Amino acid sequence: MKYLSVLLFVVFFSCKSNQQVKKNTPLKNQDWSVESEKKYQDFNSVAIKIVNTTKNNLVIFDPFLKKIEKFDGENWVKIKIPYCPCGNCPPPPETMSISSNQKHTFIWNKDLVTCNDGKKLTQKMESGRYRVIFNYGKSQNVKYFEKLVVEFEI
């Protein structure tokens, strides 16, 4: 009987931990509602609206730095899009607080902008599968970011 109680205890908690892992997947995020197109080929820019669906504030870290990756067929490769390619810009905020039921809209014109000898060079991104990663937390003092991942095609 003692062994049966221990076995039931182990089975109960192993199932509970599996449920927690499933809840933290980016596709079923409990903190945000996401409005996004699946394909942006016919749009001038990518616009992703995320709405805080919790009853508390959420904090987005580095809200003006674009964390965009492209799928190369096997791996996700980071697209290096600088905040201010030629300099002379004020520093971006480190965090942005989003209140309950408030939104943050991410916009990307599908360009890769770089700087060469003080001149901006703009290159349209090629078609393919992309994703944007939003790092966020329940407060500004978190040890680890939570991630919201939104995938799309251009």
PDB file of C-alpha atoms in Angstrom:
ATOM      1  CA  MET A   1       0.000   0.000   0.000  1.00  0.00           C
ATOM      2  CA  LYS A   2       2.862   2.356   0.840  1.00  0.00           C
ATOM      3  CA  TYR A   3       4.434   1.793  -2.575  1.00  0.00           C
ATOM      4  CA  LEU A   4       1.131   2.380  -4.313  1.00  0.00           C
ATOM      5  CA  SER A   5       0.783   5.777  -2.579  1.00  0.00           C
ATOM      6  CA  VAL A   6       4.287   6.772  -3.644  1.00  0.00           C
ATOM      7  CA  LEU A   7       3.600   5.659  -7.211  1.00  0.00           C
ATOM      8  CA  LEU A   8       0.362   7.678  -7.385  1.00  0.00           C
ATOM      9  CA  PHE A   9       2.174  10.704  -5.979  1.00  0.00           C
ATOM     10  CA  VAL A  10       4.917  10.472  -8.638  1.00  0.00           C
ATOM     11  CA  VAL A  11       2.403   9.978 -11.479  1.00  0.00           C
ATOM     12  CA  PHE A  12       0.295  12.943 -10.336  1.00  0.00           C
ATOM     13  CA  PHE A  13       3.219  15.370 -10.191  1.00  0.00           C
ATOM     14  CA  SER A  14       4.797  14.151 -13.439  1.00  0.00           C
ATOM     15  CA  CYS A  15       1.526  14.871 -15.273  1.00  0.00           C
ATOM     16  CA  LYS A  16       1.307  18.287 -13.667  1.00  0.00           C
ATOM     17  CA  SER A  17       4.837  19.225 -14.801  1.00  0.00           C
ATOM     18  CA  ASN A  18       4.029  18.127 -18.378  1.00  0.00           C
ATOM     19  CA  GLN A  19       1.017  20.443 -18.373  1.00  0.00           C
ATOM     20  CA  GLN A  20       3.193  23.356 -17.254  1.00  0.00           C
ATOM     21  CA  VAL A  21       5.627  22.752 -20.099  1.00  0.00           C
ATOM     22  CA  LYS A  22       2.765  22.803 -22.604  1.00  0.00           C
ATOM     23  CA  LYS A  23       1.458  26.103 -21.215  1.00  0.00           C
ATOM     24  CA  ASN A  24       4.770  27.895 -21.817  1.00  0.00           C
ATOM     25  CA  THR A  25       4.942  27.241 -25.567  1.00  0.00           C
ATOM     26  CA  PRO A  26       5.011  30.434 -27.672  1.00  0.00           C
ATOM     27  CA  LEU A  27       1.975  29.395 -29.718  1.00  0.00           C
ATOM     28  CA  LYS A  28      -0.349  29.322 -26.709  1.00  0.00           C
ATOM     29  CA  ASN A  29       0.777  32.392 -24.817  1.00  0.00           C
ATOM     30  CA  GLN A  30      -1.370  33.168 -21.768  1.00  0.00           C
ATOM     31  CA  ASP A  31      -0.229  36.795 -21.398  1.00  0.00           C
ATOM     32  CA  TRP A  32      -0.828  38.244 -24.860  1.00  0.00           C
ATOM     33  CA  SER A  33      -3.421  38.352 -27.597  1.00  0.00           C
ATOM     34  CA  VAL A  34      -1.727  38.641 -31.005  1.00  0.00           C
ATOM     35  CA  GLU A  35      -3.147  40.197 -34.178  1.00  0.00           C
ATOM     36  CA  SER A  36      -0.938  39.408 -37.146  1.00  0.00           C
ATOM     37  CA  GLU A  37      -1.191  38.305 -40.741  1.00  0.00           C
ATOM     38  CA  LYS A  38       0.281  34.950 -41.748  1.00  0.00           C
ATOM     39  CA  LYS A  39       1.538  36.378 -45.052  1.00  0.00           C
ATOM     40  CA  TYR A  40       2.742  39.937 -45.687  1.00  0.00           C
ATOM     41  CA  GLN A  41       3.668  39.633 -49.391  1.00  0.00           C
ATOM     42  CA  ASP A  42       0.913  42.060 -50.413  1.00  0.00           C
ATOM     43  CA  PHE A  43       1.591  44.575 -47.616  1.00  0.00           C
ATOM     44  CA  ASN A  44       4.111  47.422 -47.513  1.00  0.00           C
ATOM     45  CA  SER A  45       5.057  46.575 -43.941  1.00  0.00           C
ATOM     46  CA  VAL A  46       4.677  43.961 -41.242  1.00  0.00           C
ATOM     47  CA  ALA A  47       2.370  45.099 -38.427  1.00  0.00           C
ATOM     48  CA  ILE A  48       1.951  42.929 -35.341  1.00  0.00           C
ATOM     49  CA  LYS A  49      -0.334  44.075 -32.544  1.00  0.00           C
ATOM     50  CA  ILE A  50       0.070  42.457 -29.147  1.00  0.00           C
ATOM     51  CA  VAL A  51      -2.451  43.136 -26.369  1.00  0.00           C
ATOM     52  CA  ASN A  52      -1.779  42.486 -22.689  1.00  0.00           C
ATOM     53  CA  THR A  53      -4.548  40.092 -21.612  1.00  0.00           C
ATOM     54  CA  THR A  54      -3.468  39.862 -17.976  1.00  0.00           C
ATOM     55  CA  LYS A  55      -4.820  41.928 -15.094  1.00  0.00           C
ATOM     56  CA  ASN A  56      -1.335  43.334 -14.384  1.00  0.00           C
ATOM     57  CA  ASN A  57       1.261  45.355 -16.262  1.00  0.00           C
ATOM     58  CA  LEU A  58       3.710  43.508 -18.496  1.00  0.00           C
ATOM     59  CA  VAL A  59       7.109  44.899 -19.444  1.00  0.00           C
ATOM     60  CA  ILE A  60       8.602  44.582 -22.940  1.00  0.00           C
ATOM     61  CA  PHE A  61      12.400  44.737 -22.948  1.00  0.00           C
ATOM     62  CA  ASP A  62      14.181  46.687 -25.711  1.00  0.00           C
ATOM     63  CA  PRO A  63      10.896  47.563 -27.455  1.00  0.00           C
ATOM     64  CA  PHE A  64      12.523  49.518 -30.325  1.00  0.00           C
ATOM     65  CA  LEU A  65      15.188  46.942 -31.169  1.00  0.00           C
ATOM     66  CA  LYS A  66      13.890  44.563 -33.792  1.00  0.00           C
ATOM     67  CA  LYS A  67      14.559  40.926 -32.967  1.00  0.00           C
ATOM     68  CA  ILE A  68      13.828  39.352 -36.334  1.00  0.00           C
ATOM     69  CA  GLU A  69      14.965  35.945 -37.552  1.00  0.00           C
ATOM     70  CA  LYS A  70      14.694  34.237 -40.945  1.00  0.00           C
ATOM     71  CA  PHE A  71      14.293  30.502 -41.413  1.00  0.00           C
ATOM     72  CA  ASP A  72      16.965  29.218 -43.833  1.00  0.00           C
ATOM     73  CA  GLY A  73      15.394  25.786 -44.267  1.00  0.00           C
ATOM     74  CA  GLU A  74      17.109  24.249 -41.238  1.00  0.00           C
ATOM     75  CA  ASN A  75      17.777  26.984 -38.671  1.00  0.00           C
ATOM     76  CA  TRP A  76      16.555  30.398 -37.569  1.00  0.00           C
ATOM     77  CA  VAL A  77      19.149  33.058 -38.490  1.00  0.00           C
ATOM     78  CA  LYS A  78      19.121  36.454 -36.792  1.00  0.00           C
ATOM     79  CA  ILE A  79      18.633  39.418 -39.120  1.00  0.00           C
ATOM     80  CA  LYS A  80      20.824  42.273 -37.883  1.00  0.00           C
ATOM     81  CA  ILE A  81      18.672  45.373 -38.060  1.00  0.00           C
ATOM     82  CA  PRO A  82      20.375  48.205 -36.166  1.00  0.00           C
ATOM     83  CA  TYR A  83      18.270  50.657 -34.189  1.00  0.00           C
ATOM     84  CA  CYS A  84      20.155  53.646 -35.586  1.00  0.00           C
ATOM     85  CA  PRO A  85      22.428  52.580 -38.480  1.00  0.00           C
ATOM     86  CA  CYS A  86      24.238  55.897 -38.998  1.00  0.00           C
ATOM     87  CA  GLY A  87      24.193  57.172 -35.408  1.00  0.00           C
ATOM     88  CA  ASN A  88      22.997  60.537 -34.025  1.00  0.00           C
ATOM     89  CA  CYS A  89      19.850  59.029 -32.515  1.00  0.00           C
ATOM     90  CA  PRO A  90      18.764  59.246 -28.905  1.00  0.00           C
ATOM     91  CA  PRO A  91      19.200  55.950 -27.065  1.00  0.00           C
ATOM     92  CA  PRO A  92      16.124  53.724 -27.212  1.00  0.00           C
ATOM     93  CA  PRO A  93      14.234  52.970 -24.010  1.00  0.00           C
ATOM     94  CA  GLU A  94      15.261  49.769 -22.272  1.00  0.00           C
ATOM     95  CA  THR A  95      11.706  48.855 -21.294  1.00  0.00           C
ATOM     96  CA  MET A  96       8.106  49.665 -22.103  1.00  0.00           C
ATOM     97  CA  SER A  97       5.311  48.927 -19.658  1.00  0.00           C
ATOM     98  CA  ILE A  98       2.051  47.703 -21.188  1.00  0.00           C
ATOM     99  CA  SER A  99      -0.975  48.025 -18.909  1.00  0.00           C
ATOM    100  CA  SER A 100      -3.770  45.492 -18.730  1.00  0.00           C
ATOM    101  CA  ASN A 101      -5.811  45.414 -21.974  1.00  0.00           C
ATOM    102  CA  GLN A 102      -3.405  47.887 -23.629  1.00  0.00           C
ATOM    103  CA  LYS A 103      -1.512  47.204 -26.856  1.00  0.00           C
ATOM    104  CA  HIS A 104       1.898  47.526 -28.430  1.00  0.00           C
ATOM    105  CA  THR A 105       2.157  47.587 -32.220  1.00  0.00           C
ATOM    106  CA  PHE A 106       5.364  46.398 -33.848  1.00  0.00           C
ATOM    107  CA  ILE A 107       5.948  47.731 -37.377  1.00  0.00           C
ATOM    108  CA  TRP A 108       8.694  46.694 -39.786  1.00  0.00           C
ATOM    109  CA  ASN A 109       8.874  47.989 -43.360  1.00  0.00           C
ATOM    110  CA  LYS A 110      10.597  44.767 -44.518  1.00  0.00           C
ATOM    111  CA  ASP A 111      13.845  46.673 -45.168  1.00  0.00           C
ATOM    112  CA  LEU A 112      17.356  45.982 -44.003  1.00  0.00           C
ATOM    113  CA  VAL A 113      18.946  49.390 -43.396  1.00  0.00           C
ATOM    114  CA  THR A 114      22.722  49.676 -42.977  1.00  0.00           C
ATOM    115  CA  CYS A 115      25.183  52.548 -43.069  1.00  0.00           C
ATOM    116  CA  ASN A 116      28.263  52.920 -45.264  1.00  0.00           C
ATOM    117  CA  ASP A 117      30.395  56.072 -44.951  1.00  0.00           C
ATOM    118  CA  GLY A 118      27.527  57.977 -43.341  1.00  0.00           C
ATOM    119  CA  LYS A 119      24.989  57.055 -46.040  1.00  0.00           C
ATOM    120  CA  LYS A 120      21.957  54.868 -45.374  1.00  0.00           C
ATOM    121  CA  LEU A 121      21.681  51.836 -47.605  1.00  0.00           C
ATOM    122  CA  THR A 122      18.277  50.182 -47.865  1.00  0.00           C
ATOM    123  CA  GLN A 123      17.738  46.650 -49.068  1.00  0.00           C
ATOM    124  CA  LYS A 124      14.355  44.907 -49.302  1.00  0.00           C
ATOM    125  CA  MET A 125      14.282  41.575 -47.520  1.00  0.00           C
ATOM    126  CA  GLU A 126      13.790  38.543 -49.712  1.00  0.00           C
ATOM    127  CA  SER A 127      10.665  36.456 -49.433  1.00  0.00           C
ATOM    128  CA  GLY A 128      10.645  33.662 -46.913  1.00  0.00           C
ATOM    129  CA  ARG A 129       9.605  32.626 -43.430  1.00  0.00           C
ATOM    130  CA  TYR A 130      10.375  35.056 -40.609  1.00  0.00           C
ATOM    131  CA  ARG A 131       9.638  35.498 -36.941  1.00  0.00           C
ATOM    132  CA  VAL A 132       9.730  38.336 -34.430  1.00  0.00           C
ATOM    133  CA  ILE A 133      10.672  37.678 -30.810  1.00  0.00           C
ATOM    134  CA  PHE A 134       9.357  39.904 -28.037  1.00  0.00           C
ATOM    135  CA  ASN A 135      11.200  39.593 -24.710  1.00  0.00           C
ATOM    136  CA  TYR A 136       8.974  40.453 -21.769  1.00  0.00           C
ATOM    137  CA  GLY A 137       8.446  39.961 -18.063  1.00  0.00           C
ATOM    138  CA  LYS A 138       6.000  40.605 -15.256  1.00  0.00           C
ATOM    139  CA  SER A 139       8.269  43.385 -13.923  1.00  0.00           C
ATOM    140  CA  GLN A 140      11.482  45.205 -14.824  1.00  0.00           C
ATOM    141  CA  ASN A 141      13.463  43.142 -12.312  1.00  0.00           C
ATOM    142  CA  VAL A 142      13.369  39.685 -13.826  1.00  0.00           C
ATOM    143  CA  LYS A 143      16.277  37.267 -14.114  1.00  0.00           C
ATOM    144  CA  TYR A 144      14.978  35.602 -17.263  1.00  0.00           C
ATOM    145  CA  PHE A 145      12.850  36.955 -20.080  1.00  0.00           C
ATOM    146  CA  GLU A 146       9.702  35.268 -21.205  1.00  0.00           C
ATOM    147  CA  LYS A 147       9.329  35.164 -24.984  1.00  0.00           C
ATOM    148  CA  LEU A 148       6.471  35.799 -27.334  1.00  0.00           C
ATOM    149  CA  VAL A 149       7.255  34.505 -30.842  1.00  0.00           C
ATOM    150  CA  VAL A 150       5.202  35.523 -33.894  1.00  0.00           C
ATOM    151  CA  GLU A 151       5.898  33.837 -37.255  1.00  0.00           C
ATOM    152  CA  PHE A 152       4.922  35.067 -40.715  1.00  0.00           C
ATOM    153  CA  GLU A 153       5.932  35.013 -44.382  1.00  0.00           C
ATOM    154  CA  ILE A 154       6.987  37.853 -46.654  1.00  0.00           C
TER     155      ILE A 154
END
